[in-house]
Short mmCIF file of N, CA and C in Angstrom, two decimals:
data_model
loop_
_atom_site.label_atom_id
_atom_site.label_comp_id
_atom_site.label_asym_id
_atom_site.label_seq_id
_atom_site.Cartn_x
_atom_site.Cartn_y
_atom_site.Cartn_z
N UNK A 1 -66.05 -30.07 -30.20
CA UNK A 1 -65.62 -31.26 -30.90
C UNK A 1 -66.05 -32.46 -30.06
N UNK A 2 -66.78 -33.35 -30.65
CA UNK A 2 -67.29 -34.53 -29.94
C UNK A 2 -66.22 -35.62 -29.91
N UNK A 3 -66.22 -36.35 -28.82
CA UNK A 3 -65.30 -37.48 -28.70
C UNK A 3 -65.96 -38.72 -29.28
N UNK A 4 -65.15 -39.53 -29.90
CA UNK A 4 -65.66 -40.77 -30.45
C UNK A 4 -65.76 -41.81 -29.34
N UNK A 5 -66.92 -42.44 -29.21
CA UNK A 5 -67.09 -43.44 -28.17
C UNK A 5 -66.81 -44.82 -28.73
N UNK A 6 -66.16 -45.62 -27.90
CA UNK A 6 -65.81 -46.97 -28.29
C UNK A 6 -66.57 -47.93 -27.38
N UNK A 7 -67.22 -48.91 -27.95
CA UNK A 7 -67.92 -49.90 -27.14
C UNK A 7 -67.07 -51.15 -27.02
N UNK A 8 -66.98 -51.65 -25.78
CA UNK A 8 -66.24 -52.88 -25.52
C UNK A 8 -67.13 -53.81 -24.71
N UNK A 9 -66.93 -55.11 -24.82
CA UNK A 9 -67.76 -56.04 -24.05
C UNK A 9 -67.51 -55.90 -22.55
N UNK A 10 -68.52 -56.27 -21.76
CA UNK A 10 -68.41 -56.22 -20.30
C UNK A 10 -67.22 -57.07 -19.84
N UNK A 11 -66.41 -56.52 -18.95
CA UNK A 11 -65.27 -57.24 -18.40
C UNK A 11 -64.00 -57.13 -19.24
N UNK A 12 -64.06 -56.37 -20.33
CA UNK A 12 -62.89 -56.23 -21.20
C UNK A 12 -61.77 -55.50 -20.47
N UNK A 13 -60.59 -56.03 -20.59
CA UNK A 13 -59.40 -55.36 -20.08
C UNK A 13 -58.42 -55.24 -21.23
N UNK A 14 -57.83 -54.07 -21.39
CA UNK A 14 -56.89 -53.91 -22.51
C UNK A 14 -55.69 -54.85 -22.33
N UNK A 15 -55.12 -55.29 -23.45
CA UNK A 15 -53.96 -56.20 -23.35
C UNK A 15 -52.80 -55.51 -22.64
N UNK A 16 -52.06 -56.29 -21.89
CA UNK A 16 -50.93 -55.75 -21.13
C UNK A 16 -49.81 -55.36 -22.08
N UNK A 17 -49.19 -54.24 -21.80
CA UNK A 17 -48.08 -53.75 -22.60
C UNK A 17 -46.89 -54.69 -22.42
N UNK A 18 -46.36 -55.21 -23.53
CA UNK A 18 -45.27 -56.17 -23.43
C UNK A 18 -43.91 -55.52 -23.59
N UNK A 19 -43.88 -54.31 -24.08
CA UNK A 19 -42.60 -53.62 -24.23
C UNK A 19 -42.37 -52.70 -23.05
N UNK A 20 -41.10 -52.49 -22.73
CA UNK A 20 -40.77 -51.67 -21.58
C UNK A 20 -39.64 -50.71 -21.88
N UNK A 21 -39.74 -49.53 -21.41
CA UNK A 21 -38.70 -48.55 -21.28
C UNK A 21 -37.71 -48.28 -22.40
N UNK A 22 -36.69 -47.53 -21.99
CA UNK A 22 -35.69 -47.00 -22.91
C UNK A 22 -34.29 -47.32 -22.43
N UNK A 23 -33.43 -47.68 -23.36
CA UNK A 23 -32.01 -47.88 -23.06
C UNK A 23 -31.25 -46.69 -23.62
N UNK A 24 -30.49 -46.03 -22.77
CA UNK A 24 -29.67 -44.88 -23.15
C UNK A 24 -28.21 -45.34 -23.18
N UNK A 25 -27.59 -45.32 -24.34
CA UNK A 25 -26.23 -45.84 -24.49
C UNK A 25 -25.24 -44.69 -24.57
N UNK A 26 -24.38 -44.57 -23.55
CA UNK A 26 -23.35 -43.52 -23.49
C UNK A 26 -22.01 -44.15 -23.84
N UNK A 27 -21.36 -43.60 -24.86
CA UNK A 27 -20.07 -44.16 -25.27
C UNK A 27 -19.45 -43.24 -26.31
N UNK A 28 -18.18 -43.46 -26.62
CA UNK A 28 -17.54 -42.70 -27.70
C UNK A 28 -17.97 -43.26 -29.06
N UNK A 29 -18.21 -44.58 -29.13
CA UNK A 29 -18.58 -45.31 -30.34
C UNK A 29 -17.46 -45.27 -31.37
N UNK A 30 -16.27 -44.94 -30.93
CA UNK A 30 -15.13 -44.86 -31.83
C UNK A 30 -14.63 -46.25 -32.22
N UNK A 31 -14.58 -47.15 -31.26
CA UNK A 31 -14.02 -48.47 -31.51
C UNK A 31 -15.10 -49.54 -31.65
N UNK A 32 -16.33 -49.13 -31.90
CA UNK A 32 -17.43 -50.07 -32.09
C UNK A 32 -17.44 -50.57 -33.52
N UNK A 33 -17.89 -51.80 -33.69
CA UNK A 33 -18.02 -52.39 -35.02
C UNK A 33 -19.51 -52.58 -35.33
N UNK A 34 -19.79 -52.94 -36.55
CA UNK A 34 -21.17 -53.23 -36.93
C UNK A 34 -21.71 -54.39 -36.10
N UNK A 35 -20.86 -55.37 -35.83
CA UNK A 35 -21.27 -56.52 -35.02
C UNK A 35 -21.62 -56.09 -33.59
N UNK A 36 -20.87 -55.15 -33.03
CA UNK A 36 -21.16 -54.66 -31.68
C UNK A 36 -22.52 -53.96 -31.63
N UNK A 37 -22.77 -53.13 -32.63
CA UNK A 37 -24.03 -52.39 -32.68
C UNK A 37 -25.20 -53.35 -32.86
N UNK A 38 -25.08 -54.28 -33.80
CA UNK A 38 -26.18 -55.22 -34.03
C UNK A 38 -26.37 -56.15 -32.83
N UNK A 39 -25.31 -56.46 -32.12
CA UNK A 39 -25.40 -57.29 -30.92
C UNK A 39 -26.18 -56.56 -29.82
N UNK A 40 -25.90 -55.27 -29.65
CA UNK A 40 -26.62 -54.49 -28.64
C UNK A 40 -28.09 -54.32 -29.03
N UNK A 41 -28.37 -54.11 -30.30
CA UNK A 41 -29.75 -53.98 -30.76
C UNK A 41 -30.50 -55.30 -30.53
N UNK A 42 -29.85 -56.42 -30.82
CA UNK A 42 -30.47 -57.74 -30.61
C UNK A 42 -30.76 -57.96 -29.13
N UNK A 43 -29.84 -57.55 -28.26
CA UNK A 43 -30.05 -57.68 -26.81
C UNK A 43 -31.27 -56.86 -26.38
N UNK A 44 -31.37 -55.62 -26.88
CA UNK A 44 -32.49 -54.75 -26.52
C UNK A 44 -33.81 -55.32 -27.03
N UNK A 45 -33.81 -55.91 -28.21
CA UNK A 45 -35.01 -56.55 -28.73
C UNK A 45 -35.42 -57.76 -27.88
N UNK A 46 -34.43 -58.57 -27.49
CA UNK A 46 -34.72 -59.74 -26.65
C UNK A 46 -35.29 -59.34 -25.29
N UNK A 47 -34.88 -58.19 -24.79
CA UNK A 47 -35.37 -57.70 -23.50
C UNK A 47 -36.68 -56.91 -23.65
N UNK A 48 -37.19 -56.78 -24.87
CA UNK A 48 -38.46 -56.10 -25.19
C UNK A 48 -38.48 -54.63 -24.79
N UNK A 49 -37.42 -53.92 -25.10
CA UNK A 49 -37.41 -52.48 -24.84
C UNK A 49 -38.20 -51.75 -25.93
N UNK A 50 -38.72 -50.58 -25.59
CA UNK A 50 -39.46 -49.76 -26.53
C UNK A 50 -38.52 -48.97 -27.43
N UNK A 51 -37.43 -48.50 -26.85
CA UNK A 51 -36.57 -47.55 -27.55
C UNK A 51 -35.11 -47.75 -27.16
N UNK A 52 -34.21 -47.52 -28.10
CA UNK A 52 -32.77 -47.61 -27.88
C UNK A 52 -32.16 -46.32 -28.41
N UNK A 53 -31.54 -45.55 -27.52
CA UNK A 53 -30.96 -44.27 -27.92
C UNK A 53 -29.45 -44.32 -27.76
N UNK A 54 -28.73 -44.16 -28.86
CA UNK A 54 -27.28 -44.08 -28.82
C UNK A 54 -26.92 -42.61 -28.64
N UNK A 55 -26.04 -42.34 -27.68
CA UNK A 55 -25.69 -40.96 -27.35
C UNK A 55 -24.17 -40.78 -27.40
N UNK A 56 -23.62 -40.51 -28.60
CA UNK A 56 -22.18 -40.25 -28.67
C UNK A 56 -21.86 -38.92 -28.00
N UNK A 57 -20.74 -38.88 -27.33
CA UNK A 57 -20.40 -37.66 -26.61
C UNK A 57 -19.35 -36.84 -27.35
N UNK A 58 -19.46 -35.54 -27.21
CA UNK A 58 -18.59 -34.58 -27.89
C UNK A 58 -17.16 -34.69 -27.35
N UNK A 59 -16.18 -34.29 -28.18
CA UNK A 59 -14.78 -34.37 -27.78
C UNK A 59 -14.49 -33.60 -26.50
N UNK A 60 -15.15 -32.46 -26.33
CA UNK A 60 -14.91 -31.64 -25.15
C UNK A 60 -15.37 -32.36 -23.88
N UNK A 61 -16.49 -33.04 -23.95
CA UNK A 61 -16.98 -33.82 -22.81
C UNK A 61 -16.03 -34.97 -22.53
N UNK A 62 -15.59 -35.65 -23.56
CA UNK A 62 -14.66 -36.77 -23.38
C UNK A 62 -13.33 -36.31 -22.80
N UNK A 63 -12.87 -35.15 -23.25
CA UNK A 63 -11.61 -34.61 -22.73
C UNK A 63 -11.71 -34.36 -21.23
N UNK A 64 -12.84 -33.80 -20.80
CA UNK A 64 -13.04 -33.54 -19.37
C UNK A 64 -13.15 -34.82 -18.55
N UNK A 65 -13.57 -35.90 -19.21
CA UNK A 65 -13.68 -37.19 -18.53
C UNK A 65 -12.38 -37.99 -18.62
N UNK A 66 -11.34 -37.41 -19.22
CA UNK A 66 -10.05 -38.08 -19.43
C UNK A 66 -10.18 -39.31 -20.31
N UNK A 67 -11.02 -39.22 -21.33
CA UNK A 67 -11.18 -40.29 -22.30
C UNK A 67 -10.74 -39.74 -23.65
N UNK A 68 -9.82 -40.45 -24.29
CA UNK A 68 -9.30 -39.98 -25.58
C UNK A 68 -10.19 -40.45 -26.71
N UNK A 69 -10.39 -39.58 -27.67
CA UNK A 69 -11.13 -39.94 -28.89
C UNK A 69 -10.33 -39.44 -30.08
N UNK A 70 -9.94 -40.36 -30.93
CA UNK A 70 -9.15 -40.00 -32.12
C UNK A 70 -10.03 -39.38 -33.20
N UNK A 71 -11.24 -39.94 -33.36
CA UNK A 71 -12.14 -39.46 -34.42
C UNK A 71 -12.96 -38.27 -33.92
N UNK A 72 -13.23 -37.29 -34.80
CA UNK A 72 -14.09 -36.19 -34.39
C UNK A 72 -15.53 -36.65 -34.19
N UNK A 73 -16.29 -35.86 -33.47
CA UNK A 73 -17.67 -36.20 -33.09
C UNK A 73 -18.52 -36.59 -34.31
N UNK A 74 -18.53 -35.74 -35.33
CA UNK A 74 -19.41 -35.98 -36.48
C UNK A 74 -19.01 -37.23 -37.28
N UNK A 75 -17.73 -37.56 -37.30
CA UNK A 75 -17.30 -38.79 -37.97
C UNK A 75 -17.80 -40.01 -37.20
N UNK A 76 -17.76 -39.95 -35.88
CA UNK A 76 -18.26 -41.06 -35.06
C UNK A 76 -19.77 -41.23 -35.23
N UNK A 77 -20.49 -40.11 -35.32
CA UNK A 77 -21.94 -40.18 -35.52
C UNK A 77 -22.26 -40.78 -36.88
N UNK A 78 -21.56 -40.35 -37.94
CA UNK A 78 -21.78 -40.90 -39.28
C UNK A 78 -21.52 -42.40 -39.32
N UNK A 79 -20.44 -42.82 -38.69
CA UNK A 79 -20.09 -44.24 -38.66
C UNK A 79 -21.18 -45.03 -37.94
N UNK A 80 -21.64 -44.52 -36.80
CA UNK A 80 -22.68 -45.19 -36.03
C UNK A 80 -23.99 -45.28 -36.82
N UNK A 81 -24.36 -44.20 -37.49
CA UNK A 81 -25.58 -44.20 -38.30
C UNK A 81 -25.48 -45.18 -39.46
N UNK A 82 -24.29 -45.31 -40.05
CA UNK A 82 -24.10 -46.28 -41.13
C UNK A 82 -24.29 -47.70 -40.61
N UNK A 83 -23.78 -47.98 -39.43
CA UNK A 83 -23.97 -49.31 -38.83
C UNK A 83 -25.45 -49.57 -38.57
N UNK A 84 -26.15 -48.57 -38.06
CA UNK A 84 -27.56 -48.75 -37.72
C UNK A 84 -28.44 -48.94 -38.95
N UNK A 85 -28.06 -48.34 -40.08
CA UNK A 85 -28.83 -48.51 -41.31
C UNK A 85 -28.80 -49.96 -41.78
N UNK A 86 -27.75 -50.68 -41.45
CA UNK A 86 -27.60 -52.07 -41.87
C UNK A 86 -28.24 -53.06 -40.91
N UNK A 87 -28.69 -52.59 -39.75
CA UNK A 87 -29.29 -53.47 -38.76
C UNK A 87 -30.79 -53.57 -39.01
N UNK A 88 -31.29 -54.79 -39.10
CA UNK A 88 -32.71 -55.04 -39.30
C UNK A 88 -33.38 -55.22 -37.94
N UNK A 89 -34.27 -54.30 -37.59
CA UNK A 89 -34.90 -54.35 -36.27
C UNK A 89 -36.29 -53.73 -36.30
N UNK A 90 -37.12 -54.18 -35.37
CA UNK A 90 -38.45 -53.58 -35.20
C UNK A 90 -38.42 -52.55 -34.08
N UNK A 91 -37.32 -52.49 -33.38
CA UNK A 91 -37.12 -51.58 -32.26
C UNK A 91 -36.92 -50.15 -32.76
N UNK A 92 -37.38 -49.19 -31.99
CA UNK A 92 -37.16 -47.78 -32.35
C UNK A 92 -35.75 -47.39 -31.89
N UNK A 93 -34.85 -47.26 -32.86
CA UNK A 93 -33.43 -46.98 -32.58
C UNK A 93 -33.10 -45.62 -33.16
N UNK A 94 -32.37 -44.81 -32.37
CA UNK A 94 -31.98 -43.49 -32.87
C UNK A 94 -30.63 -43.08 -32.30
N UNK A 95 -29.99 -42.16 -32.99
CA UNK A 95 -28.75 -41.56 -32.53
C UNK A 95 -29.09 -40.13 -32.14
N UNK A 96 -28.94 -39.80 -30.86
CA UNK A 96 -29.26 -38.45 -30.40
C UNK A 96 -28.02 -37.57 -30.59
N UNK A 97 -28.19 -36.46 -31.29
CA UNK A 97 -27.06 -35.58 -31.60
C UNK A 97 -27.12 -34.25 -30.86
N UNK A 98 -27.84 -34.21 -29.76
CA UNK A 98 -27.98 -32.96 -29.02
C UNK A 98 -26.63 -32.42 -28.56
N UNK A 99 -25.76 -33.30 -28.10
CA UNK A 99 -24.46 -32.83 -27.62
C UNK A 99 -23.61 -32.24 -28.75
N UNK A 100 -23.78 -32.75 -29.96
CA UNK A 100 -23.07 -32.20 -31.11
C UNK A 100 -23.54 -30.80 -31.46
N UNK A 101 -24.81 -30.51 -31.19
CA UNK A 101 -25.34 -29.17 -31.45
C UNK A 101 -24.81 -28.18 -30.43
N UNK A 102 -24.59 -28.66 -29.21
CA UNK A 102 -24.08 -27.78 -28.16
C UNK A 102 -22.62 -27.41 -28.39
N UNK A 103 -21.84 -28.34 -28.95
CA UNK A 103 -20.42 -28.13 -29.28
C UNK A 103 -19.58 -27.69 -28.09
N UNK A 104 -19.92 -28.20 -26.92
CA UNK A 104 -19.13 -27.89 -25.74
C UNK A 104 -19.33 -28.98 -24.70
N UNK A 105 -18.64 -28.84 -23.59
CA UNK A 105 -18.74 -29.81 -22.51
C UNK A 105 -20.18 -29.89 -21.99
N UNK A 106 -20.69 -31.10 -21.90
CA UNK A 106 -22.02 -31.33 -21.36
C UNK A 106 -21.90 -32.31 -20.20
N UNK A 107 -22.20 -31.90 -18.98
CA UNK A 107 -22.12 -32.84 -17.86
C UNK A 107 -23.05 -34.02 -18.06
N UNK A 108 -22.67 -35.17 -17.54
CA UNK A 108 -23.46 -36.38 -17.68
C UNK A 108 -24.85 -36.20 -17.09
N UNK A 109 -24.96 -35.46 -16.00
CA UNK A 109 -26.26 -35.19 -15.38
C UNK A 109 -27.19 -34.46 -16.34
N UNK A 110 -26.66 -33.48 -17.03
CA UNK A 110 -27.45 -32.70 -17.98
C UNK A 110 -27.93 -33.59 -19.12
N UNK A 111 -27.04 -34.43 -19.64
CA UNK A 111 -27.41 -35.34 -20.72
C UNK A 111 -28.47 -36.32 -20.26
N UNK A 112 -28.31 -36.88 -19.07
CA UNK A 112 -29.29 -37.84 -18.54
C UNK A 112 -30.65 -37.19 -18.34
N UNK A 113 -30.67 -35.99 -17.80
CA UNK A 113 -31.93 -35.28 -17.59
C UNK A 113 -32.61 -35.02 -18.93
N UNK A 114 -31.85 -34.55 -19.91
CA UNK A 114 -32.39 -34.28 -21.25
C UNK A 114 -33.00 -35.55 -21.86
N UNK A 115 -32.28 -36.66 -21.80
CA UNK A 115 -32.75 -37.89 -22.43
C UNK A 115 -33.90 -38.54 -21.67
N UNK A 116 -33.88 -38.52 -20.35
CA UNK A 116 -34.95 -39.15 -19.59
C UNK A 116 -36.25 -38.36 -19.66
N UNK A 117 -36.16 -37.05 -19.83
CA UNK A 117 -37.36 -36.23 -19.94
C UNK A 117 -38.13 -36.51 -21.24
N UNK A 118 -37.42 -36.93 -22.29
CA UNK A 118 -38.10 -37.10 -23.58
C UNK A 118 -38.32 -38.56 -23.97
N UNK A 119 -38.03 -39.50 -23.09
CA UNK A 119 -38.20 -40.91 -23.45
C UNK A 119 -39.00 -41.65 -22.38
N UNK A 120 -39.70 -42.72 -22.78
CA UNK A 120 -40.56 -43.45 -21.84
C UNK A 120 -39.77 -44.21 -20.77
N UNK A 121 -40.37 -44.28 -19.59
CA UNK A 121 -39.76 -45.02 -18.47
C UNK A 121 -40.08 -46.50 -18.61
N UNK A 122 -39.42 -47.36 -17.89
CA UNK A 122 -38.24 -47.15 -17.07
C UNK A 122 -37.00 -46.92 -17.93
N UNK A 123 -35.99 -46.30 -17.33
CA UNK A 123 -34.77 -45.97 -18.05
C UNK A 123 -33.64 -46.90 -17.63
N UNK A 124 -32.84 -47.27 -18.62
CA UNK A 124 -31.66 -48.10 -18.41
C UNK A 124 -30.48 -47.36 -19.02
N UNK A 125 -29.46 -47.09 -18.21
CA UNK A 125 -28.26 -46.42 -18.70
C UNK A 125 -27.26 -47.50 -19.06
N UNK A 126 -26.85 -47.54 -20.32
CA UNK A 126 -25.91 -48.55 -20.79
C UNK A 126 -24.59 -47.85 -21.09
N UNK A 127 -23.52 -48.32 -20.45
CA UNK A 127 -22.20 -47.72 -20.67
C UNK A 127 -21.12 -48.77 -20.48
N UNK A 128 -19.96 -48.51 -21.04
CA UNK A 128 -18.85 -49.45 -20.91
C UNK A 128 -18.35 -49.46 -19.47
N UNK A 129 -17.56 -50.46 -19.16
CA UNK A 129 -16.99 -50.57 -17.81
C UNK A 129 -16.13 -49.34 -17.47
N UNK A 130 -15.48 -48.78 -18.48
CA UNK A 130 -14.67 -47.58 -18.27
C UNK A 130 -15.55 -46.40 -17.87
N UNK A 131 -16.67 -46.20 -18.56
CA UNK A 131 -17.61 -45.13 -18.23
C UNK A 131 -18.25 -45.35 -16.86
N UNK A 132 -18.63 -46.59 -16.58
CA UNK A 132 -19.28 -46.89 -15.31
C UNK A 132 -18.37 -46.57 -14.13
N UNK A 133 -17.08 -46.87 -14.27
CA UNK A 133 -16.13 -46.55 -13.19
C UNK A 133 -16.02 -45.06 -12.95
N UNK A 134 -16.14 -44.26 -14.02
CA UNK A 134 -16.14 -42.81 -13.86
C UNK A 134 -17.46 -42.32 -13.26
N UNK A 135 -18.55 -42.86 -13.77
CA UNK A 135 -19.88 -42.43 -13.35
C UNK A 135 -20.11 -42.67 -11.86
N UNK A 136 -19.62 -43.78 -11.33
CA UNK A 136 -19.84 -44.11 -9.93
C UNK A 136 -19.14 -43.11 -8.99
N UNK A 137 -18.15 -42.40 -9.49
CA UNK A 137 -17.44 -41.43 -8.65
C UNK A 137 -18.12 -40.06 -8.63
N UNK A 138 -19.10 -39.83 -9.51
CA UNK A 138 -19.79 -38.54 -9.55
C UNK A 138 -20.73 -38.42 -8.36
N UNK A 139 -20.88 -37.22 -7.80
CA UNK A 139 -21.78 -37.04 -6.66
C UNK A 139 -23.24 -37.38 -6.97
N UNK A 140 -23.66 -37.21 -8.22
CA UNK A 140 -25.06 -37.45 -8.58
C UNK A 140 -25.35 -38.93 -8.87
N UNK A 141 -24.34 -39.79 -8.80
CA UNK A 141 -24.54 -41.21 -9.11
C UNK A 141 -25.61 -41.83 -8.22
N UNK A 142 -25.60 -41.52 -6.95
CA UNK A 142 -26.57 -42.11 -6.01
C UNK A 142 -28.00 -41.76 -6.40
N UNK A 143 -28.20 -40.55 -6.86
CA UNK A 143 -29.54 -40.13 -7.30
C UNK A 143 -29.95 -40.86 -8.58
N UNK A 144 -29.02 -40.96 -9.55
CA UNK A 144 -29.35 -41.58 -10.83
C UNK A 144 -29.53 -43.08 -10.74
N UNK A 145 -28.80 -43.74 -9.87
CA UNK A 145 -28.92 -45.19 -9.77
C UNK A 145 -30.27 -45.58 -9.16
N UNK A 146 -30.89 -44.66 -8.43
CA UNK A 146 -32.25 -44.91 -7.92
C UNK A 146 -33.30 -44.69 -9.01
N UNK A 147 -33.02 -43.78 -9.95
CA UNK A 147 -33.97 -43.47 -11.01
C UNK A 147 -33.89 -44.44 -12.18
N UNK A 148 -32.70 -44.94 -12.46
CA UNK A 148 -32.50 -45.78 -13.64
C UNK A 148 -31.54 -46.92 -13.32
N UNK A 149 -31.76 -48.04 -13.99
CA UNK A 149 -30.85 -49.18 -13.82
C UNK A 149 -29.63 -48.98 -14.70
N UNK A 150 -28.53 -49.57 -14.30
CA UNK A 150 -27.27 -49.45 -15.02
C UNK A 150 -26.94 -50.78 -15.70
N UNK A 151 -26.63 -50.71 -16.98
CA UNK A 151 -26.18 -51.88 -17.73
C UNK A 151 -24.74 -51.60 -18.13
N UNK A 152 -23.83 -52.45 -17.66
CA UNK A 152 -22.40 -52.23 -17.91
C UNK A 152 -21.93 -53.19 -18.99
N UNK A 153 -21.36 -52.62 -20.06
CA UNK A 153 -20.80 -53.42 -21.14
C UNK A 153 -19.36 -53.77 -20.80
N UNK A 154 -19.05 -55.04 -20.76
CA UNK A 154 -17.68 -55.50 -20.50
C UNK A 154 -16.88 -55.32 -21.78
N UNK A 155 -16.45 -54.09 -22.02
CA UNK A 155 -15.80 -53.76 -23.27
C UNK A 155 -14.29 -53.64 -23.13
N UNK A 156 -13.85 -53.02 -22.05
CA UNK A 156 -12.42 -52.78 -21.86
C UNK A 156 -11.82 -53.72 -20.81
N UNK A 157 -12.66 -54.53 -20.19
CA UNK A 157 -12.24 -55.53 -19.20
C UNK A 157 -11.41 -54.93 -18.07
N UNK A 158 -11.83 -53.76 -17.61
CA UNK A 158 -11.19 -53.14 -16.45
C UNK A 158 -11.97 -53.57 -15.20
N UNK A 159 -11.30 -53.68 -14.06
CA UNK A 159 -12.03 -54.06 -12.84
C UNK A 159 -13.03 -52.97 -12.47
N UNK A 160 -14.20 -53.40 -12.02
CA UNK A 160 -15.25 -52.44 -11.66
C UNK A 160 -14.96 -51.80 -10.31
N UNK A 161 -15.37 -50.55 -10.19
CA UNK A 161 -15.19 -49.79 -8.97
C UNK A 161 -15.92 -50.48 -7.81
N UNK A 162 -15.27 -50.66 -6.66
CA UNK A 162 -15.91 -51.33 -5.52
C UNK A 162 -17.16 -50.61 -5.00
N UNK A 163 -17.30 -49.31 -5.28
CA UNK A 163 -18.48 -48.56 -4.83
C UNK A 163 -19.76 -49.10 -5.47
N UNK A 164 -19.64 -49.79 -6.60
CA UNK A 164 -20.82 -50.35 -7.27
C UNK A 164 -21.47 -51.46 -6.45
N UNK A 165 -20.70 -52.12 -5.59
CA UNK A 165 -21.24 -53.23 -4.80
C UNK A 165 -22.39 -52.79 -3.89
N UNK A 166 -22.40 -51.55 -3.47
CA UNK A 166 -23.49 -51.05 -2.62
C UNK A 166 -24.83 -51.02 -3.36
N UNK A 167 -24.79 -51.05 -4.68
CA UNK A 167 -26.00 -50.97 -5.50
C UNK A 167 -26.13 -52.19 -6.40
N UNK A 168 -25.65 -53.35 -5.97
CA UNK A 168 -25.57 -54.51 -6.86
C UNK A 168 -26.92 -54.98 -7.40
N UNK A 169 -28.02 -54.61 -6.77
CA UNK A 169 -29.32 -54.97 -7.30
C UNK A 169 -29.80 -54.04 -8.40
N UNK A 170 -29.09 -52.96 -8.67
CA UNK A 170 -29.51 -51.95 -9.64
C UNK A 170 -28.68 -51.96 -10.92
N UNK A 171 -27.74 -52.90 -11.06
CA UNK A 171 -26.93 -52.94 -12.27
C UNK A 171 -26.64 -54.38 -12.67
N UNK A 172 -26.28 -54.54 -13.94
CA UNK A 172 -25.89 -55.85 -14.45
C UNK A 172 -24.77 -55.67 -15.47
N UNK A 173 -23.98 -56.71 -15.66
CA UNK A 173 -22.87 -56.68 -16.61
C UNK A 173 -23.20 -57.61 -17.77
N UNK A 174 -22.99 -57.12 -18.99
CA UNK A 174 -23.20 -57.94 -20.18
C UNK A 174 -21.98 -57.82 -21.09
N UNK A 175 -21.75 -58.84 -21.90
CA UNK A 175 -20.67 -58.86 -22.88
C UNK A 175 -21.26 -58.58 -24.26
N UNK A 176 -20.61 -57.78 -25.05
CA UNK A 176 -21.11 -57.48 -26.39
C UNK A 176 -21.26 -58.72 -27.25
N UNK A 177 -20.32 -59.63 -27.20
CA UNK A 177 -20.38 -60.83 -28.02
C UNK A 177 -21.41 -61.84 -27.57
N UNK A 178 -21.81 -61.80 -26.29
CA UNK A 178 -22.74 -62.79 -25.73
C UNK A 178 -24.20 -62.36 -25.80
N UNK A 179 -24.51 -61.23 -26.41
CA UNK A 179 -25.86 -60.69 -26.34
C UNK A 179 -26.83 -61.34 -27.31
N UNK A 180 -26.40 -61.87 -28.40
CA UNK A 180 -27.34 -62.35 -29.42
C UNK A 180 -27.98 -63.63 -29.06
#
């Protein structure tokens, strides 16, 4: 099979890629509104990300993290997908349901490895302040904060864990209402 040759003028350089990386959003998505979802999508578009992946977590995973979820997993996914259908965007947005297929506890490390292996770099982990405080206590946090930047959503207005200060150049805090 012959390759097709392309001729370009001398000195041609391909245009620089203006879009960057993937945002991985970890949350229950139980108390999110359409405005919250569209606000996060608008923020990701303004930052020129390539992809935005919403990753709702299964009840068993949430239970192990001591986070209560009133709605079952599939109801939260349906609600999130309904919100996303109403959002007008050029960004590639998806809801990853891998954890729902597993139907059991999935460690955050396993989820992060699964998502980062299938999405373009650089990676940004987006989670609420409640999740971030839990994540910083995990032994693998030091490894993940070097691989991916952390975006903390000021959703529950809880004080951030002081251990985050050691990595203050690798994370940022944003408010859902201030993103647009």
